[in-house]
mmCIF file of C-alpha atoms in Angstrom:
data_model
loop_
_atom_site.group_PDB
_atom_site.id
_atom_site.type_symbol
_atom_site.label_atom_id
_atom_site.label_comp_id
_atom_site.label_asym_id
_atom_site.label_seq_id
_atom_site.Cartn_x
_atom_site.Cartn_y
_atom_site.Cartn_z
ATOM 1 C CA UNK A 1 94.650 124.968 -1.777
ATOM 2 C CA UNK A 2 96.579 122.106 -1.212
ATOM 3 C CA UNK A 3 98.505 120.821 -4.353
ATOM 4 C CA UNK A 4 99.855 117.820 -5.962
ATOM 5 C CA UNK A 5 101.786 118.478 -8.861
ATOM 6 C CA UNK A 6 102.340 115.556 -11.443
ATOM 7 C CA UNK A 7 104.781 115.611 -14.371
ATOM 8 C CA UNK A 8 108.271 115.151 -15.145
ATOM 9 C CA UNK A 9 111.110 116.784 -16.936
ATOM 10 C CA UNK A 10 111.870 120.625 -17.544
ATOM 11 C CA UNK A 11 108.666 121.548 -18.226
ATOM 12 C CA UNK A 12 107.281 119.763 -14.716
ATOM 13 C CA UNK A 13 110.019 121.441 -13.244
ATOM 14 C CA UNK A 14 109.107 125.056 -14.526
ATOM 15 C CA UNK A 15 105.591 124.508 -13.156
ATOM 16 C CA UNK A 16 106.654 123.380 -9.731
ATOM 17 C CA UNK A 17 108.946 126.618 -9.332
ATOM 18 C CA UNK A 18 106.209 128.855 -10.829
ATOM 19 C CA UNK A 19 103.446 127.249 -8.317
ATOM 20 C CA UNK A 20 106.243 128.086 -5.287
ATOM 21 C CA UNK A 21 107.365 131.456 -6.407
ATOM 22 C CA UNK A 22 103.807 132.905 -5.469
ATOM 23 C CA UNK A 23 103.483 130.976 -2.392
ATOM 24 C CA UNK A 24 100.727 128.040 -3.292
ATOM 25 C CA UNK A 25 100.904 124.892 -1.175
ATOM 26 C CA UNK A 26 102.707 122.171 -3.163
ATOM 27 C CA UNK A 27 101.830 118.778 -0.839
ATOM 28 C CA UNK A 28 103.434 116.147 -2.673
ATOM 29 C CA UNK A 29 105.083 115.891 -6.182
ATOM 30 C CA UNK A 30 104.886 112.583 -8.208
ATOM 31 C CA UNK A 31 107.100 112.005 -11.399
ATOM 32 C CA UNK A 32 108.124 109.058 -13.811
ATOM 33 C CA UNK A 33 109.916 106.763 -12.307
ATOM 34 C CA UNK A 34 113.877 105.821 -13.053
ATOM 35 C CA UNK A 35 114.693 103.831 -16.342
ATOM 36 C CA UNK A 36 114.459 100.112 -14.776
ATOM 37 C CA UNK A 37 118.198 99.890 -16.541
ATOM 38 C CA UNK A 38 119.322 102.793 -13.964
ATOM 39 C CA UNK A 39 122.012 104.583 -15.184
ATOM 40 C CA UNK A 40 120.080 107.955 -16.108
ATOM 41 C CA UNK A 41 120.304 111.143 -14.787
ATOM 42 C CA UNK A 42 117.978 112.142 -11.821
ATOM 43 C CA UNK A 43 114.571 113.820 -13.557
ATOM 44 C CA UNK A 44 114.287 117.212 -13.215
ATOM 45 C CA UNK A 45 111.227 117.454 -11.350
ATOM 46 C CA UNK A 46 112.410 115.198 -8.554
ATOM 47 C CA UNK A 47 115.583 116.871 -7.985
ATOM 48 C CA UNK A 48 113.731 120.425 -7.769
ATOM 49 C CA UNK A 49 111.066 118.866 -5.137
ATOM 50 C CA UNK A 50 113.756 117.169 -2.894
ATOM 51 C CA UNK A 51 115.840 120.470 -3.154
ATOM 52 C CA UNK A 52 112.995 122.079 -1.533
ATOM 53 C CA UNK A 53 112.130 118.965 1.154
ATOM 54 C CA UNK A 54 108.988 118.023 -0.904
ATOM 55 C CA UNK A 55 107.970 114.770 -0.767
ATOM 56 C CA UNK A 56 108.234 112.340 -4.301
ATOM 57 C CA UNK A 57 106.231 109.540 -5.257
ATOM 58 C CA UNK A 58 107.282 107.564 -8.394
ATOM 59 C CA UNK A 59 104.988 105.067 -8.919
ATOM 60 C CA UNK A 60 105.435 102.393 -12.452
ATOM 61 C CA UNK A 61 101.945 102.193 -12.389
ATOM 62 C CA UNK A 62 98.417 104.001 -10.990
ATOM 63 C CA UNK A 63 96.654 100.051 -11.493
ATOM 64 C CA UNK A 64 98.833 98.220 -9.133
ATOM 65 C CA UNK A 65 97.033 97.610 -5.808
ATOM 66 C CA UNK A 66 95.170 99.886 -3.447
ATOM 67 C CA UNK A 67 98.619 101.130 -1.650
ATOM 68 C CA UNK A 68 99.306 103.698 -4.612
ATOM 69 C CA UNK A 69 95.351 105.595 -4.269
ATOM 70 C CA UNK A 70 96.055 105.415 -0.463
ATOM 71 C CA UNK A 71 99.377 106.713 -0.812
ATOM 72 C CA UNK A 72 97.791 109.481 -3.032
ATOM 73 C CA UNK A 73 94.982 109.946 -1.251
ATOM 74 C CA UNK A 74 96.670 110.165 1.997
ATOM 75 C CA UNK A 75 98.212 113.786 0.659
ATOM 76 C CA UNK A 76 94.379 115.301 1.031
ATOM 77 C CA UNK A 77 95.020 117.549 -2.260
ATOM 78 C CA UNK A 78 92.249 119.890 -3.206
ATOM 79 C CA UNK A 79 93.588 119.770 -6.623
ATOM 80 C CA UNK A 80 96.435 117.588 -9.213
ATOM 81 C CA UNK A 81 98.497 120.011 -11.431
ATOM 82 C CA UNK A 82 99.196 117.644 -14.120
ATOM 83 C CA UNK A 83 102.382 119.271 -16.588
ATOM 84 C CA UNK A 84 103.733 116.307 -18.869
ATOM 85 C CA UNK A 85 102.474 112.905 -17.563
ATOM 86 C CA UNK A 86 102.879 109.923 -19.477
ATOM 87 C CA UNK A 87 101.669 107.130 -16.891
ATOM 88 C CA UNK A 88 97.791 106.450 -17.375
ATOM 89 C CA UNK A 89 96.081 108.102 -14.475
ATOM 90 C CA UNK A 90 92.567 106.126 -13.778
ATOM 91 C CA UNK A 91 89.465 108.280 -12.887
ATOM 92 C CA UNK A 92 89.697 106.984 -9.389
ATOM 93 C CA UNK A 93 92.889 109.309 -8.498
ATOM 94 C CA UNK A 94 91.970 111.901 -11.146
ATOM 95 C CA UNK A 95 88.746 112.372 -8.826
ATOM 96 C CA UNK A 96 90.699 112.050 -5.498
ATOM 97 C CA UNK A 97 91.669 115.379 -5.530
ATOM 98 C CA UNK A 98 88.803 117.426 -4.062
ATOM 99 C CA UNK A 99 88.514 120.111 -7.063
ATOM 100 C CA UNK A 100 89.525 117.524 -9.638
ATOM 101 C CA UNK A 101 92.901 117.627 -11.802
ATOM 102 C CA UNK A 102 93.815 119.800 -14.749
ATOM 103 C CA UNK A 103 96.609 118.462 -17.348
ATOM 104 C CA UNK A 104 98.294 120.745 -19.613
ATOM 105 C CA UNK A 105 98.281 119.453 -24.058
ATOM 106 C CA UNK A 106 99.984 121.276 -26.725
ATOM 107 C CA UNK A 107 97.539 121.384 -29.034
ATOM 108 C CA UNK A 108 93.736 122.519 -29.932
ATOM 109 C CA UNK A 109 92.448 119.364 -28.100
ATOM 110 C CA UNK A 110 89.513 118.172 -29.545
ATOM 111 C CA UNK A 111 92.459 118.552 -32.651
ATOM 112 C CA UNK A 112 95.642 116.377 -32.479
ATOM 113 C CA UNK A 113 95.058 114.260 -29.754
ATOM 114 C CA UNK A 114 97.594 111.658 -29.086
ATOM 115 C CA UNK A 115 101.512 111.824 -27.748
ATOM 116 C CA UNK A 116 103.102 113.406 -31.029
ATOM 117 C CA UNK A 117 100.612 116.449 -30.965
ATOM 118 C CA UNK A 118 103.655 119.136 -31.814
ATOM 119 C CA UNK A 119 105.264 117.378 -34.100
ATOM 120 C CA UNK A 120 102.001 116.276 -36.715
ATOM 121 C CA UNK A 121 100.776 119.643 -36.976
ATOM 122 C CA UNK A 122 103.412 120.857 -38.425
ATOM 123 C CA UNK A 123 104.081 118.171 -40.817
ATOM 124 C CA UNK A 124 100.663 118.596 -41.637
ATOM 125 C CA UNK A 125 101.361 121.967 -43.099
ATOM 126 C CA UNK A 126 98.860 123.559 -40.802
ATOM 127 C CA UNK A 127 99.389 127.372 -39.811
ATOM 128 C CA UNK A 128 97.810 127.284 -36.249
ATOM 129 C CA UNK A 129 98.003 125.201 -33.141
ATOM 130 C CA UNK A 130 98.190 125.880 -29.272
ATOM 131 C CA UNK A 131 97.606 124.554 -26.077
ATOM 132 C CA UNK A 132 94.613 123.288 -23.917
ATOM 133 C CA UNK A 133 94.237 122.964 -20.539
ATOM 134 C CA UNK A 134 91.630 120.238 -19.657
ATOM 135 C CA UNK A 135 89.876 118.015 -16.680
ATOM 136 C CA UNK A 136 91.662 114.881 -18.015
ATOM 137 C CA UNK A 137 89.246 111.747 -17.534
ATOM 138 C CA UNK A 138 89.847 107.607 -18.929
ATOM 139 C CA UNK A 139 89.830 108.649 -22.489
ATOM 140 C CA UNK A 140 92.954 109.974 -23.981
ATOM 141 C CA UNK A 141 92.827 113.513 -24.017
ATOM 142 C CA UNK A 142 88.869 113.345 -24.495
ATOM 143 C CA UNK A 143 88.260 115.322 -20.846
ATOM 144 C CA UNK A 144 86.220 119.005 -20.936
ATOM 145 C CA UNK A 145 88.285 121.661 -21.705
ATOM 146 C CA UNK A 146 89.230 124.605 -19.030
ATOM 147 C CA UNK A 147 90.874 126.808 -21.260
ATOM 148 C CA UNK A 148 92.889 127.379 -24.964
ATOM 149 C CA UNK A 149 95.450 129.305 -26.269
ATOM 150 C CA UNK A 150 96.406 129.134 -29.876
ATOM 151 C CA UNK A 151 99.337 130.284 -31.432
ATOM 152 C CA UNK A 152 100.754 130.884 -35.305
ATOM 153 C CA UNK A 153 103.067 128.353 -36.719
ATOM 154 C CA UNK A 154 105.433 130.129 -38.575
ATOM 155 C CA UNK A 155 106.752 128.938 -42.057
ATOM 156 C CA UNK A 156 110.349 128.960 -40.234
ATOM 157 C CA UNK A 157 109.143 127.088 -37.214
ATOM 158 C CA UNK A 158 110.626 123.573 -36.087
ATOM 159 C CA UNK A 159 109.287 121.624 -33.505
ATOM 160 C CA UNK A 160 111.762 122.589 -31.337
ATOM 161 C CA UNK A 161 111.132 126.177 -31.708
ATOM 162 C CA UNK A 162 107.512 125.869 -31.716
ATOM 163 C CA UNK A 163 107.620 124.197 -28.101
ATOM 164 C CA UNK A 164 110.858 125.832 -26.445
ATOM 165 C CA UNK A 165 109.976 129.705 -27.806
ATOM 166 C CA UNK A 166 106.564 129.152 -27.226
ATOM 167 C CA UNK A 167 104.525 126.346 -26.615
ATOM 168 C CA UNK A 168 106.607 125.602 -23.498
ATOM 169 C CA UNK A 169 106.267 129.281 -21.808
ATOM 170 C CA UNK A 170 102.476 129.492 -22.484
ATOM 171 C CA UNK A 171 102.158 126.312 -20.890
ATOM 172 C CA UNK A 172 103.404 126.783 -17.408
ATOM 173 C CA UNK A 173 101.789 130.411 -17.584
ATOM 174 C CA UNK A 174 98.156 128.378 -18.473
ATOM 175 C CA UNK A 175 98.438 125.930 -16.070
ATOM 176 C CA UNK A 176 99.358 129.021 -13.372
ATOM 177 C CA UNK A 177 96.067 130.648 -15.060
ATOM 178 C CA UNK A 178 94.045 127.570 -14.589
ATOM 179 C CA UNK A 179 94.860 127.015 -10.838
ATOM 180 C CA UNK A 180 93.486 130.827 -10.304
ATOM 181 C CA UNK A 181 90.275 129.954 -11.852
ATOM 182 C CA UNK A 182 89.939 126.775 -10.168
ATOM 183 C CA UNK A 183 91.079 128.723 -6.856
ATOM 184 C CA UNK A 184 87.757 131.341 -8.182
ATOM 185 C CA UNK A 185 85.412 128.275 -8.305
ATOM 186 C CA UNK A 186 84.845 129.858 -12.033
ATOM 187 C CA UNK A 187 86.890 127.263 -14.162
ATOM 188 C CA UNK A 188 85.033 126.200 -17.059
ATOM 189 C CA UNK A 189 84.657 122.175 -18.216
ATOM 190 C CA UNK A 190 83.491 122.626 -21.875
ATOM 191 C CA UNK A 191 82.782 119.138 -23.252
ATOM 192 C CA UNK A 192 85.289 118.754 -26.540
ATOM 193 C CA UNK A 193 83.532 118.805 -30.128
ATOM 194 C CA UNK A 194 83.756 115.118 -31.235
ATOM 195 C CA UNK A 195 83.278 115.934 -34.799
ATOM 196 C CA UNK A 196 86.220 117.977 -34.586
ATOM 197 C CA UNK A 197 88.411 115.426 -32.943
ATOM 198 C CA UNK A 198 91.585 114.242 -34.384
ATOM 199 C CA UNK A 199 94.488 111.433 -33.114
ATOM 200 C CA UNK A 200 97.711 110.770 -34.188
ATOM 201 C CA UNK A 201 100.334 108.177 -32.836
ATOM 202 C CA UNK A 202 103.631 108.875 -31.884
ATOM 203 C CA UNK A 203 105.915 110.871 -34.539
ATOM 204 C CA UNK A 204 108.382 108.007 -35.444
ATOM 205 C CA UNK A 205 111.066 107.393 -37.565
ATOM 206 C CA UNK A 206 109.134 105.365 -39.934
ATOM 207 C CA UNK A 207 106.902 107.977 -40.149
ATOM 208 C CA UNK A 208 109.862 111.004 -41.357
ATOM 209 C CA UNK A 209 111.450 109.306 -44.400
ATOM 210 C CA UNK A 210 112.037 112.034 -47.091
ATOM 211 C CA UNK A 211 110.515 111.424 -50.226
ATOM 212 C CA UNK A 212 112.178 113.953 -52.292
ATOM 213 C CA UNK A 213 109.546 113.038 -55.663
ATOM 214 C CA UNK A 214 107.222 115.756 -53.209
ATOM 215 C CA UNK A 215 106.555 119.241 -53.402
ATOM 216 C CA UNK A 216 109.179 121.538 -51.732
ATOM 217 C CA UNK A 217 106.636 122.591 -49.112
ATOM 218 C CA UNK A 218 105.698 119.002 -48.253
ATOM 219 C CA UNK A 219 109.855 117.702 -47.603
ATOM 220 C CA UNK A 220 109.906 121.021 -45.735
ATOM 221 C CA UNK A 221 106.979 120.408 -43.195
ATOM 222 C CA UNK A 222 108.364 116.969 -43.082
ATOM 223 C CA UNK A 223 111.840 117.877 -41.883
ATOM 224 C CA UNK A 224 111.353 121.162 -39.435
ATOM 225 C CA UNK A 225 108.114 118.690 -37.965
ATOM 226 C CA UNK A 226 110.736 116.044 -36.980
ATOM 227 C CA UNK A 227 113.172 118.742 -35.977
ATOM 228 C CA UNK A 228 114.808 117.306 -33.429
ATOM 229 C CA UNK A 229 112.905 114.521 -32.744
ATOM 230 C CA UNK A 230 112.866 111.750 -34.630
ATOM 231 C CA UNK A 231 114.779 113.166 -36.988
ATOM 232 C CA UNK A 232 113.715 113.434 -40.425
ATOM 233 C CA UNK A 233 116.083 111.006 -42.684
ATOM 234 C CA UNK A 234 116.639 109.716 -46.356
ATOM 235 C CA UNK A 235 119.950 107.718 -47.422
ATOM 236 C CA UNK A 236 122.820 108.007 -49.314
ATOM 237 C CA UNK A 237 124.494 104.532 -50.305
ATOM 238 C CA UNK A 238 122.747 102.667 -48.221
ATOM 239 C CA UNK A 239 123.534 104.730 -45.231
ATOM 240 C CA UNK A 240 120.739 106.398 -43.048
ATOM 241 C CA UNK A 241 121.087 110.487 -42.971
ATOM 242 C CA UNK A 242 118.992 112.539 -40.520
ATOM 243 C CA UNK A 243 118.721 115.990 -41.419
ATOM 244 C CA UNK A 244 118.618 118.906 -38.936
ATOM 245 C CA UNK A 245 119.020 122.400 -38.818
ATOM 246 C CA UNK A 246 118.137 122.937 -42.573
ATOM 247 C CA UNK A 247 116.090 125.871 -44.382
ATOM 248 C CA UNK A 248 113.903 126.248 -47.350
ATOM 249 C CA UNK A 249 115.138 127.848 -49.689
ATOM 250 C CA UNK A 250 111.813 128.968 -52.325
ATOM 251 C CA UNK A 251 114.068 129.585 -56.006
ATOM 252 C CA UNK A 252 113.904 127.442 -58.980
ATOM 253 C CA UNK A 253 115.377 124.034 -58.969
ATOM 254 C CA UNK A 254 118.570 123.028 -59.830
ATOM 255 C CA UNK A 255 118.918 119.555 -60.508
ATOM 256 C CA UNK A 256 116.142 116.597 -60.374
ATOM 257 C CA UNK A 257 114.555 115.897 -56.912
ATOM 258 C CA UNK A 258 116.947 114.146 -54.185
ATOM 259 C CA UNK A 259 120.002 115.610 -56.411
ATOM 260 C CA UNK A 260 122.566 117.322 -54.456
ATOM 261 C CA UNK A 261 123.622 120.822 -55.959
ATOM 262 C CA UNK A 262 126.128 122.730 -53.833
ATOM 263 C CA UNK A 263 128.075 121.755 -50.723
ATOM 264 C CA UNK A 264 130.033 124.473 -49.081
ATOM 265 C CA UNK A 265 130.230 125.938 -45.499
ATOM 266 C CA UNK A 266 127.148 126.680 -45.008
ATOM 267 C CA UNK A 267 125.858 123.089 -45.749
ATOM 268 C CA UNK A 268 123.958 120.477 -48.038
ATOM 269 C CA UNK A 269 121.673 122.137 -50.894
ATOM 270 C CA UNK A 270 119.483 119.413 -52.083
ATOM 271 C CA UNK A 271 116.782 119.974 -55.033
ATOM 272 C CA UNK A 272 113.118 119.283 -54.636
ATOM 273 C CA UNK A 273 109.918 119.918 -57.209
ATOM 274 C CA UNK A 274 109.592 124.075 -56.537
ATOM 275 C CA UNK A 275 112.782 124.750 -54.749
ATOM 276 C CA UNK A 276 116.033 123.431 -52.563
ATOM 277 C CA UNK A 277 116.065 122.701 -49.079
ATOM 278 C CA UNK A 278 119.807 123.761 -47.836
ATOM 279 C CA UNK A 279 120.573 121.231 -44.834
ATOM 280 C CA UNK A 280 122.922 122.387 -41.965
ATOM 281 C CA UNK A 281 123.898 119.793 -40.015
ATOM 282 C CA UNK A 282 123.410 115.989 -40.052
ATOM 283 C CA UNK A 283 123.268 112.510 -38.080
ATOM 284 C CA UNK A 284 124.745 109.452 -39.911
ATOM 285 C CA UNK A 285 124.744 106.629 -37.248
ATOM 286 C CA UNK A 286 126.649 108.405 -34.847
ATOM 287 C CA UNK A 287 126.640 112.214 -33.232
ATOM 288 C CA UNK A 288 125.340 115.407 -35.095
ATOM 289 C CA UNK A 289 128.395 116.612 -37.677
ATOM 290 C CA UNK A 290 128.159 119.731 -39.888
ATOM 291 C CA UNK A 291 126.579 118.523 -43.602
ATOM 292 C CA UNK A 292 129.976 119.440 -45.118
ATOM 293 C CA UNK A 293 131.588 117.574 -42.570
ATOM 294 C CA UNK A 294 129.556 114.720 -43.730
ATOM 295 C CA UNK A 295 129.764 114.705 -47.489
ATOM 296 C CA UNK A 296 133.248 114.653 -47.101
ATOM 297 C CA UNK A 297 133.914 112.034 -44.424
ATOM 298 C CA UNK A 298 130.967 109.997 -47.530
ATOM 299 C CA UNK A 299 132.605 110.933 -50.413
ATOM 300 C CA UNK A 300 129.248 112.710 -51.558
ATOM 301 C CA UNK A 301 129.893 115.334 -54.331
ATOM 302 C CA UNK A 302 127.453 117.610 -55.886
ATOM 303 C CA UNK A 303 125.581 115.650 -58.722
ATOM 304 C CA UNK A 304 124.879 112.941 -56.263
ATOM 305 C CA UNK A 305 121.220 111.689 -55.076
ATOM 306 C CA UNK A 306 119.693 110.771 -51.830
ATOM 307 C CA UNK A 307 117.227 108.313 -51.374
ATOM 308 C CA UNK A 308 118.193 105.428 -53.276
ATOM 309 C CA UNK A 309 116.988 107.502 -56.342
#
């Protein structure tokens, strides 16, 4: 088969050198396109295609005049490998292709559609999630499914281990496992459950502030689901404090909610309703420092509160 594949970043990347390894016919690769401020470091994805003479499209837009489906079109792909795309992709080039296009989502589409789809289950509290490979179509994520894989979120999970350890492997070896049964003429498109469906917006900062009146288990979804990005925060004098790297740590509290009880080496242990969360390393407004670091450099002892409280 003749492929396109469409992504960006490591995770485009991966799939590109996977789809090579065993010898499939990569035709063309398209990728996001450069900041419009230049200045950023060459993606990935590109820099793996033109290492291996492929050729790159990077169009700002799919909607923009006739030239970009003829340019597309022109590649004669029996099927669009989609890993990580952010650009809306119209049903006109979805269907150019002529088996279609499959797009890798980390999650239990119809569950947790939307762009933040790592980070909300987690916050959520929930215990499982996964990934879905699907026939993407207009809607967002709403396209037939090809094939799931679920996976247990762990109590000690961020969602940077989630996606690096896990979500990120199983991926690029679904994707692999969808281009074999599209290959078979056997790949599934099971029309998603719309009772099931859910969406959430992007995971933002104004969505991670610490409320440390919460149960324990509630601050701690909160800060491993923002873990490392956007960074859970709360504040101390005014100042904002993003908290990374931290653990949960289930004994009886030692001071009133927000209250900070120890600060050694090992970090920040602040008290919540059922417990203390112990933070390792923090952002203030500038890089990552160590928490002790920080409550130095602040002046925070142990007795003091975060959060304005």
């Amino acid at each position: 088969m003749r492929i396109v594949v469409h992504g960006q970043q490591a995770f485009g990347k991966s799939v590109l050198e996977k789809l090579l390894e065993r010898g499939e016919n990569v035709v063309g690769v398209y990728c996001a396109p450069e900041p419009a401020q230049g200045g950023g470091r060459i993606d990935p994805l590109k820099e793996a295609a033109l290492a291996r003479g492929l050729p790159v499209y990077q169009p700002r837009s799919f909607r923009k005049g006739p030239e970009v489906r003829e340019e597309f079109a022109a590649l004669k792909a029996d099927l669009c490998v989609m890993a990580y795309v952010t650009l809306i992709v119209p049903d006109e080039i979805l269907n150019l292709p002529t088996r279609g296009t499959i797009q890798y989502h980390p999650s239990m589409l119809p569950r947790h559609r939307g762009p933040s789809s790592i980070n909300w289950p987690i916050i959520q509290g929930e215990t499982r999630t996964g990934l879905t490979i699907f026939w993407p179509d207009n809607g967002l994520d709403t396209g037939p499914i090809l094939l799931q894989k679920d996976v247990e979120i762990r109590d000690t999970d961020t969602l940077g281990t989630l996606y690096f350890d896990r979500l990120y492997p199983m991926g690029v070896a679904a994707l692999l496992e969808g281009v074999d049964l599209v290959r078979a003429g056997n790949a599934p498109k099971i029309v998603q459950d719309e009772s099931r469906s859910t969406y959430e917006g992007w995971c933002k900062s104004e969505n991670v502030q610490v409320d440390w009146d919460k149960p324990l288990q509630d601050i701690w979804n909160l800060v491993r689901g923002a873990d490392p990005q956007p960074g859970a925060w709360t504040t101390y004098q005014g100042t904002t404090v993003q908290l990374f790297d931290a653990k949960k740590l289930a004994s009886a509290p030692a001071g009133r909610p927000g209250e900070v009880t120890a600060i050694d080496d090992t970090g920040m242990t602040i008290a919540a309703e059922g417990g203390q969360i112990l933070v390792t390393r923090v952002r203030a407004g500038g890089p990552k420092v160590s928490a002790s670091e920080f409550a130095k450099g602040a002046g925070l002892g142990v007795g003091a509160r975060l959060g304005g409280a």
